[in-house]
Coordinates of N, CA and C in Angstrom, one line a residue:
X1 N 55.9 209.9 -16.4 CA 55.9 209.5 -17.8 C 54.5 209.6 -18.4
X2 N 53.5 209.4 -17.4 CA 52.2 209.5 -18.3 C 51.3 210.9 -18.6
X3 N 52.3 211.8 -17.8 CA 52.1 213.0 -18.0 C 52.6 213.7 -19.5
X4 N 53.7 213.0 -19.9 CA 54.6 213.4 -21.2 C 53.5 212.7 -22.4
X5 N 53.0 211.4 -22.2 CA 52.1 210.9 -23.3 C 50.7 211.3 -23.8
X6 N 50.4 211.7 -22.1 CA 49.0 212.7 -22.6 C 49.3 213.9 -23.4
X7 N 50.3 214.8 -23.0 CA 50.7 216.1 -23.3 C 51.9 216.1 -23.9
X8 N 52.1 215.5 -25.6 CA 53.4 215.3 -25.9 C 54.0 216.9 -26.1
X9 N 53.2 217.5 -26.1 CA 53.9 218.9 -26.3 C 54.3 219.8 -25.5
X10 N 54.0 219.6 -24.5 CA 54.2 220.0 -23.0 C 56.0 219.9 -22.5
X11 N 56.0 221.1 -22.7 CA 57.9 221.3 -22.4 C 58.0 221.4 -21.0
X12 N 57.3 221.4 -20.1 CA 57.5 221.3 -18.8 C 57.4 219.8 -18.2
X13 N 56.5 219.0 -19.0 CA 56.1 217.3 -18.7 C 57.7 217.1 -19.2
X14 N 58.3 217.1 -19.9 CA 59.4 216.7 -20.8 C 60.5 216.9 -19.7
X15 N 60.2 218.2 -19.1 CA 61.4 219.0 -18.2 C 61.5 218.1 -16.9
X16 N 60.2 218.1 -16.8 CA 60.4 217.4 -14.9 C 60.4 215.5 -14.9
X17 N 59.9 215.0 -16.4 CA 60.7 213.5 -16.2 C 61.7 213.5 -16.6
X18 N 62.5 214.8 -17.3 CA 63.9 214.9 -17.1 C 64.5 215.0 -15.6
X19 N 64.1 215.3 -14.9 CA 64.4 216.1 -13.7 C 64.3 214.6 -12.9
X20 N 63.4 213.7 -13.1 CA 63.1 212.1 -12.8 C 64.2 211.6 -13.0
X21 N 64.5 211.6 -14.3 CA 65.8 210.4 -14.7 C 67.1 210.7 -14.3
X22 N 67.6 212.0 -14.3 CA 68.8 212.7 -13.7 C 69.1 212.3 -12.4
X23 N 67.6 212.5 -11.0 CA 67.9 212.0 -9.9 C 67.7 210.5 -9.7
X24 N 67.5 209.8 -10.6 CA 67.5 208.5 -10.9 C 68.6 207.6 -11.6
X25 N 69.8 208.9 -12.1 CA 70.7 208.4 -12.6 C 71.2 207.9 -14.1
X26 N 69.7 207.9 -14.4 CA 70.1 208.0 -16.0 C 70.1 209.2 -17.1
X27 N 71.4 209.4 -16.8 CA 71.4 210.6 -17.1 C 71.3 210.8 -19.3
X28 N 71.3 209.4 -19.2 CA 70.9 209.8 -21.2 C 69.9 209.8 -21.1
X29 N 68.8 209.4 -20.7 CA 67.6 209.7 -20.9 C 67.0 210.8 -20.3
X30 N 67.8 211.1 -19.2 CA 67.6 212.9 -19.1 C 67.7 213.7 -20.2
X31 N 68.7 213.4 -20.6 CA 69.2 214.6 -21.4 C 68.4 214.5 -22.8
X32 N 67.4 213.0 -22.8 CA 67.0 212.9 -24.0 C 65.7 213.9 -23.9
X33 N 65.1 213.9 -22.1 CA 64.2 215.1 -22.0 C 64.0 216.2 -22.5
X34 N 65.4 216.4 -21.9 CA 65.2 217.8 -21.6 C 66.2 218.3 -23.0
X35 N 66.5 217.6 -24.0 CA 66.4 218.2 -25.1 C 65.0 218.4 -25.8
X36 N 64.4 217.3 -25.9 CA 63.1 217.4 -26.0 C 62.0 219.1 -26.1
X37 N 62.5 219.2 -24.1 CA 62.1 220.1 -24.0 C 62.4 221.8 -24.1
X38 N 63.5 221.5 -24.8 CA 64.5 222.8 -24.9 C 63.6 223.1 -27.0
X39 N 63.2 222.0 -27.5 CA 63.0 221.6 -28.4 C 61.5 222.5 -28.6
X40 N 61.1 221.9 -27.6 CA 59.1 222.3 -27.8 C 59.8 224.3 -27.0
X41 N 60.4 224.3 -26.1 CA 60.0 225.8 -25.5 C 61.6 226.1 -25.6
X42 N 62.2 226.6 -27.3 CA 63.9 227.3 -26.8 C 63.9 228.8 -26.0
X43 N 63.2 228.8 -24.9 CA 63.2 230.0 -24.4 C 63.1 229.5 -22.6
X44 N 63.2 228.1 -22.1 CA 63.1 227.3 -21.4 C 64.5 227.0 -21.0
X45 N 64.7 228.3 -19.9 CA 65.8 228.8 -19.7 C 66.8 227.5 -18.4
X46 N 65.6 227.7 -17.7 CA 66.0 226.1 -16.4 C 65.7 224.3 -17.0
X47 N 65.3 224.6 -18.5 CA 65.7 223.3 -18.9 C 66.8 222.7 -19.5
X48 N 67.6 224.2 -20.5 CA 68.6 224.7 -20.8 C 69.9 224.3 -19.3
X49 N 69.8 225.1 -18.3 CA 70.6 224.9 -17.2 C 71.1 223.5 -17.0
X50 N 69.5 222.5 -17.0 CA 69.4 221.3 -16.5 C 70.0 220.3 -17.8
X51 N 69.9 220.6 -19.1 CA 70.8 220.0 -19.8 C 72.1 219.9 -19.8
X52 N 72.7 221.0 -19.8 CA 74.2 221.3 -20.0 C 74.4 220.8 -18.4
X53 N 74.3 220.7 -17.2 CA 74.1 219.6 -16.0 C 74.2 218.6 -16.2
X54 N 73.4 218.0 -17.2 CA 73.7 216.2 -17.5 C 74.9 216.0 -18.4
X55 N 75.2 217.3 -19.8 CA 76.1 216.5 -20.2 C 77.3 216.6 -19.6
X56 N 77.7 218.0 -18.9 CA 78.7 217.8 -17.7 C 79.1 216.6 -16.8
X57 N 78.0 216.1 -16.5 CA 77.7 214.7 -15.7 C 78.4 213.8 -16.9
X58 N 77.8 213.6 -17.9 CA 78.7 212.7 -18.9 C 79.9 213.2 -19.0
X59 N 80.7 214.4 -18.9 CA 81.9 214.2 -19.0 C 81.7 214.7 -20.8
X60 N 80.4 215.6 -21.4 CA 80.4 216.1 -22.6 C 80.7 217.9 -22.7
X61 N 81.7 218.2 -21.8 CA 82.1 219.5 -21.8 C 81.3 220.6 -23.0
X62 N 81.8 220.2 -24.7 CA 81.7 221.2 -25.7 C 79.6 221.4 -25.6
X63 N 79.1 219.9 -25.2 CA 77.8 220.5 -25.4 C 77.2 220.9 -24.3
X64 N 78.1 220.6 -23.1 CA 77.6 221.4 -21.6 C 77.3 223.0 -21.9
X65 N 78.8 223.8 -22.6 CA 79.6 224.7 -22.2 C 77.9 225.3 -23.2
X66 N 77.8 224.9 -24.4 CA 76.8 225.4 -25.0 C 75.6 225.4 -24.3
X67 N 74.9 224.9 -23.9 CA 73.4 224.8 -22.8 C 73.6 226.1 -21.9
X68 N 74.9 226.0 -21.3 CA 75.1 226.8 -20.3 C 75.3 228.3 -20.7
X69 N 76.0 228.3 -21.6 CA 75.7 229.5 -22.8 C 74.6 229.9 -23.2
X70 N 73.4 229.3 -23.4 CA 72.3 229.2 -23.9 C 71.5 230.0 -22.8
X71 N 71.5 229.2 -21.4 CA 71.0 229.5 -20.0 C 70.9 230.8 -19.8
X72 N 72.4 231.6 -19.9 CA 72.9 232.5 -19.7 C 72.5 233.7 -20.1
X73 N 72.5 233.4 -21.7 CA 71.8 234.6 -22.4 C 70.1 234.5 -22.3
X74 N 69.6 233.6 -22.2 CA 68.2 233.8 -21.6 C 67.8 234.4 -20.2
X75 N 69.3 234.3 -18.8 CA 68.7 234.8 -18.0 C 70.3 235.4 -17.8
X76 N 70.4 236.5 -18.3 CA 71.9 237.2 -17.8 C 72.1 237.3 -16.4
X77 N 71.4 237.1 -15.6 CA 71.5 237.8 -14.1 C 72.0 236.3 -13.3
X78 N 71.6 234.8 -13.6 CA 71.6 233.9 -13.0 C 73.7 233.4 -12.7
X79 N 73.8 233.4 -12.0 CA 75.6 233.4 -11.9 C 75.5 231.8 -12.1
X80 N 76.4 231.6 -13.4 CA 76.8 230.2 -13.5 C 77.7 230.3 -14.1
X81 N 79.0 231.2 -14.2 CA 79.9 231.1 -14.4 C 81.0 229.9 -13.9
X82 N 81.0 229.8 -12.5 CA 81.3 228.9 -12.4 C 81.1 227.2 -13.0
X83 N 80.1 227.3 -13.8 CA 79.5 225.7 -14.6 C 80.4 225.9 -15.8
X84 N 80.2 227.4 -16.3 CA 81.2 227.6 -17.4 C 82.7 227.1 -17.6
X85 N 83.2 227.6 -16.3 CA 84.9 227.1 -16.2 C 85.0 225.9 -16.1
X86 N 83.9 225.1 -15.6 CA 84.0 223.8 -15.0 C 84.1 223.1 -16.9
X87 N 83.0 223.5 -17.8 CA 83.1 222.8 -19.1 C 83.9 223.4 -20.2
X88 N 85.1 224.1 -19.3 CA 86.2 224.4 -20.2 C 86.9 223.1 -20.4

């Protein structure tokens, strides 16, 4: 966290105490990250991934299916179709 306050701009500080709160369970305040950081860098393709992850986790399909959409066309090669079907 005191990496995100020094460097509020920093879409990777944003990404990895998302990456903190997720394996820590709170996954709103993940997702409040790593929107954050989808925010400062929309080309921040594994923070993308890692969002549409948490809202899956909530059980928020329509804005998973989108992240994971998002992921995809940033890295066409990465197989996550399967995440896809899952936020049908």
């Amino acid at each position: 966290r005191k990496s995100v306050l020094m460097f509020p701009e920093g879409s990777e500080f944003h990404y990895n105490l998302g990456n903190a709160y997720y394996r820590a369970g709170d996954t709103d305040a993940a997702i409040t990250c790593y929107r954050k950081s989808t925010g400062l860098n929309p080309g921040f393709e594994a923070a993308w991934f890692n969002l549409g992850a948490a809202y899956l986790n909530r059980g928020d399909k329509r804005n998973a299916k989108e992240c994971f959409l998002k992921a995809k066309e940033l890295n066409p090669y990465k197989d996550i179709d399967w995440l896809l079907r899952m936020a049908e």
